[in-house]
XYZ file of C-alpha atoms in Angstrom:
295
model
C 64.804 -166.221 -58.114
C 66.919 -167.050 -54.825
C 65.342 -165.901 -51.846
C 67.070 -165.794 -48.441
C 65.078 -166.732 -45.503
C 66.345 -166.239 -41.332
C 65.101 -168.257 -38.392
C 63.261 -166.941 -35.160
C 63.775 -167.287 -31.386
C 64.571 -171.368 -30.553
C 67.474 -171.758 -33.203
C 70.216 -170.907 -30.571
C 72.677 -173.391 -29.632
C 76.217 -172.752 -27.510
C 79.173 -171.851 -29.017
C 76.958 -170.252 -32.047
C 79.132 -168.020 -34.002
C 82.275 -168.690 -32.752
C 83.440 -170.250 -36.169
C 82.668 -166.626 -37.850
C 84.471 -164.644 -35.458
C 87.642 -166.538 -36.357
C 87.582 -167.071 -39.882
C 86.785 -163.642 -40.797
C 87.968 -160.150 -39.529
C 84.643 -158.325 -40.591
C 82.992 -161.008 -37.833
C 85.334 -159.757 -35.502
C 84.869 -155.663 -35.856
C 80.948 -156.906 -36.122
C 80.689 -158.937 -33.231
C 82.971 -156.383 -31.275
C 80.394 -153.689 -32.064
C 77.186 -155.573 -31.031
C 79.296 -155.828 -27.338
C 79.839 -152.383 -27.579
C 76.022 -151.215 -28.311
C 74.155 -154.159 -26.100
C 76.587 -152.840 -22.953
C 77.798 -156.077 -22.322
C 79.924 -159.173 -23.966
C 77.215 -161.151 -25.897
C 80.044 -162.682 -27.571
C 80.941 -164.444 -24.424
C 77.281 -166.129 -23.844
C 77.210 -167.005 -27.566
C 80.453 -168.443 -27.678
C 81.314 -170.210 -24.190
C 78.147 -169.529 -22.144
C 75.787 -172.700 -21.555
C 72.355 -173.597 -22.829
C 70.328 -171.748 -19.816
C 71.857 -168.456 -20.149
C 72.037 -168.390 -24.289
C 67.941 -168.680 -23.346
C 67.837 -165.114 -21.313
C 64.823 -163.182 -23.088
C 68.168 -160.303 -23.317
C 70.853 -162.737 -24.674
C 68.228 -165.249 -27.022
C 67.144 -162.684 -29.647
C 70.105 -160.640 -30.692
C 72.320 -163.905 -30.391
C 70.037 -165.233 -33.392
C 69.815 -162.091 -34.929
C 73.919 -161.396 -34.579
C 74.584 -164.563 -36.434
C 72.413 -164.224 -39.160
C 73.381 -160.734 -40.349
C 77.136 -160.970 -39.634
C 76.986 -164.764 -41.821
C 75.196 -162.593 -44.293
C 77.876 -159.618 -44.544
C 80.571 -162.200 -44.052
C 79.090 -163.720 -47.258
C 80.154 -160.377 -48.676
C 79.352 -160.536 -52.722
C 78.075 -164.248 -52.735
C 74.935 -162.918 -51.032
C 72.402 -161.259 -53.257
C 69.069 -161.760 -51.992
C 66.319 -161.388 -54.789
C 63.692 -161.836 -52.374
C 63.756 -162.349 -48.007
C 61.780 -163.478 -45.113
C 62.042 -163.671 -41.586
C 60.441 -165.998 -38.856
C 59.008 -163.710 -36.177
C 62.268 -162.568 -34.586
C 63.910 -163.194 -38.191
C 62.257 -161.054 -39.986
C 64.477 -157.671 -38.262
C 67.184 -159.843 -39.945
C 66.229 -160.119 -43.401
C 65.418 -156.185 -42.668
C 69.507 -155.440 -42.374
C 69.726 -158.098 -45.325
C 67.695 -155.896 -47.439
C 69.038 -152.844 -46.487
C 65.915 -151.663 -44.717
C 67.608 -150.896 -41.280
C 71.758 -150.977 -40.822
C 73.393 -153.164 -38.644
C 73.023 -150.967 -35.363
C 69.505 -149.784 -35.401
C 68.543 -153.588 -36.462
C 70.422 -154.560 -33.290
C 68.964 -151.686 -31.174
C 65.751 -152.892 -32.106
C 65.834 -156.033 -31.450
C 67.470 -155.863 -27.970
C 64.620 -153.499 -27.310
C 61.940 -155.904 -28.492
C 63.088 -158.433 -26.097
C 63.702 -156.587 -23.129
C 59.985 -155.234 -24.441
C 58.412 -158.924 -24.572
C 59.998 -159.887 -21.327
C 58.260 -156.979 -19.563
C 55.102 -158.256 -21.252
C 55.359 -161.632 -19.971
C 55.390 -160.650 -16.829
C 52.385 -158.880 -16.270
C 49.881 -162.248 -16.442
C 51.172 -165.664 -16.723
C 51.084 -166.433 -21.160
C 52.403 -169.773 -22.829
C 52.036 -171.388 -26.203
C 51.080 -174.725 -27.054
C 52.477 -176.591 -30.908
C 49.128 -177.958 -32.355
C 50.726 -181.213 -35.370
C 48.284 -182.952 -37.148
C 45.225 -180.495 -37.707
C 43.756 -178.956 -40.236
C 44.483 -174.537 -39.799
C 40.619 -173.898 -39.447
C 40.104 -176.723 -36.809
C 42.836 -175.093 -34.922
C 41.269 -171.714 -35.181
C 37.652 -173.117 -34.378
C 38.504 -174.460 -31.237
C 40.764 -171.399 -29.894
C 37.564 -169.415 -30.965
C 35.592 -171.350 -28.658
C 37.308 -171.548 -25.876
C 36.878 -168.970 -22.912
C 40.197 -166.564 -22.243
C 42.613 -165.686 -24.283
C 43.541 -167.781 -27.082
C 45.014 -167.441 -30.829
C 47.105 -168.958 -33.676
C 50.054 -167.358 -33.629
C 52.430 -169.034 -35.842
C 51.454 -171.055 -39.320
C 54.673 -172.686 -39.350
C 53.880 -175.484 -41.963
C 50.860 -177.336 -42.921
C 49.346 -179.502 -39.907
C 51.725 -177.878 -37.575
C 50.061 -174.298 -36.009
C 51.356 -172.913 -32.668
C 48.786 -171.660 -30.415
C 49.315 -168.423 -28.063
C 47.491 -167.086 -24.892
C 46.427 -167.161 -21.501
C 47.540 -170.794 -19.612
C 44.198 -171.709 -18.865
C 43.089 -171.213 -21.710
C 45.776 -173.007 -23.795
C 45.605 -175.804 -21.296
C 42.119 -176.178 -22.209
C 42.280 -175.708 -25.999
C 44.910 -178.471 -25.959
C 42.867 -180.944 -24.280
C 39.735 -179.823 -26.575
C 42.398 -180.326 -29.760
C 43.303 -183.438 -28.960
C 39.865 -184.781 -28.501
C 39.421 -183.304 -32.062
C 42.274 -185.771 -33.324
C 45.004 -183.479 -32.859
C 48.481 -185.980 -32.846
C 50.483 -183.629 -30.686
C 49.025 -180.831 -28.836
C 51.899 -179.712 -26.661
C 53.062 -176.729 -23.978
C 56.033 -175.251 -25.671
C 58.687 -174.235 -22.474
C 58.579 -170.294 -23.321
C 58.452 -167.466 -21.460
C 54.895 -166.316 -22.761
C 52.053 -165.555 -25.328
C 54.287 -164.396 -27.924
C 52.175 -163.060 -31.143
C 48.664 -162.715 -29.322
C 46.636 -159.897 -27.916
C 49.116 -160.452 -24.573
C 51.834 -158.843 -26.258
C 49.996 -155.430 -26.503
C 51.825 -153.422 -23.999
C 55.320 -154.710 -25.751
C 53.726 -153.767 -29.436
C 53.168 -150.243 -28.104
C 56.781 -149.697 -26.390
C 58.236 -151.041 -29.665
C 56.203 -148.717 -31.874
C 57.535 -146.441 -30.076
C 61.429 -147.545 -31.122
C 60.328 -148.568 -34.861
C 58.959 -145.073 -35.411
C 62.042 -143.547 -34.158
C 64.199 -145.460 -36.296
C 65.473 -144.348 -39.761
C 64.213 -147.513 -42.236
C 65.709 -147.313 -46.122
C 63.664 -148.483 -49.135
C 64.226 -152.349 -48.956
C 66.577 -153.789 -51.883
C 64.666 -155.984 -52.658
C 60.976 -157.441 -51.897
C 60.160 -158.680 -47.951
C 57.937 -161.172 -47.734
C 56.580 -159.931 -43.840
C 54.785 -162.174 -41.416
C 52.222 -159.446 -40.885
C 50.206 -159.596 -44.650
C 52.244 -163.042 -45.888
C 53.420 -161.189 -49.197
C 55.921 -158.928 -50.942
C 56.275 -154.868 -49.338
C 58.686 -152.783 -51.355
C 57.926 -150.051 -49.060
C 59.479 -148.637 -46.082
C 56.358 -146.801 -44.184
C 54.650 -150.221 -45.231
C 57.511 -152.468 -43.483
C 57.080 -150.040 -40.449
C 53.745 -150.833 -39.592
C 53.568 -154.249 -40.088
C 56.829 -154.818 -38.035
C 54.739 -152.469 -35.122
C 51.828 -155.340 -36.264
C 53.853 -158.413 -35.986
C 54.142 -158.658 -32.101
C 50.197 -158.998 -31.579
C 49.490 -161.125 -35.030
C 50.332 -164.550 -36.071
C 53.813 -165.216 -37.876
C 52.275 -166.331 -41.592
C 55.516 -168.719 -42.403
C 53.453 -171.278 -44.813
C 51.526 -168.430 -46.652
C 54.736 -166.351 -47.097
C 56.920 -168.995 -48.088
C 54.084 -170.131 -50.715
C 53.716 -166.147 -51.861
C 57.663 -166.605 -52.571
C 57.237 -169.377 -54.735
C 54.288 -168.677 -56.384
C 56.225 -165.382 -57.177
C 59.241 -167.046 -58.919
C 61.570 -168.275 -55.783
C 63.163 -171.066 -56.059
C 65.743 -172.047 -54.321
C 65.728 -170.770 -50.827
C 68.768 -170.427 -48.226
C 68.730 -170.096 -44.618
C 71.205 -167.711 -42.977
C 71.574 -168.613 -39.253
C 71.872 -170.601 -36.757
C 70.149 -174.461 -37.009
C 68.063 -175.859 -39.969
C 64.628 -175.261 -38.824
C 63.604 -173.368 -41.608
C 65.010 -175.612 -44.358
C 62.757 -178.399 -42.296
C 59.898 -176.492 -42.791
C 60.595 -175.894 -46.382
C 60.679 -179.721 -47.232
C 56.778 -179.823 -45.572
C 55.901 -176.946 -47.382
C 56.902 -177.786 -50.893
C 59.336 -180.155 -51.270
C 59.630 -179.345 -54.980
C 61.960 -176.418 -54.064
C 65.399 -176.256 -53.290
C 66.531 -175.546 -49.204
C 69.815 -175.388 -47.784
C 71.920 -173.314 -45.195
C 74.120 -170.570 -46.147
C 77.980 -171.203 -44.755
C 81.041 -169.796 -45.353
C 82.481 -172.582 -46.963
C 79.292 -172.403 -50.005
């Protein structure tokens, strides 16, 4: 089966999406529609902005979503997903690709998600750290033993787990993890503790927006971050999407489930090659490539 996977925050780069805009009338229409929906010219920042401007939360998440979703739409009839998944923010791109959300509703939810997360980050200082070279169970055990909020947040691939929580708790966890033999335990340059209990205010705010949005039944199975398995019901997709902000991204487990269910060709749709790199570390036996207009 052919699986399409969609990247999350961190995949952005300056000039992203400009090639789509220049090559496709449909892409131009959708980008202009996005400018109107968001109330500012996101295309100006995507095509000509600096890396610093692209890092603004209100820009980053919609920019990655737009690059992914518009690329999928421009691929036209060649885009025939049999299963989809998205990493964190990328889950919303996957839901549009699977026909669960309209382009407009997906973009509005992404924008609301970004703003809600930004607000939650401002309530209390918090951060995330990447831990390399340890078993998941060891990292989870250390998190459980630390005073304060620190949890496993992103299961990216075997030997790469991102933790999330209060600044002091993260710093202490990094010390202990290094002592336990982590190859690296590195605090990340992010604005807050995503996928942790500290995102509860954002989860509550986004829940109201999600409940008010119409979700269609998916055209193909959606492997969501929270359960890490195929979901085929619009109501369950909603529940998982609400839970996602405070729950870990089980990416390794999702990809393994897709492979177990028959996924043999994985195509990353969106900016960068982050997910292709993770695919090689999760299972080298399956093909991983990036979608392009030339394909």
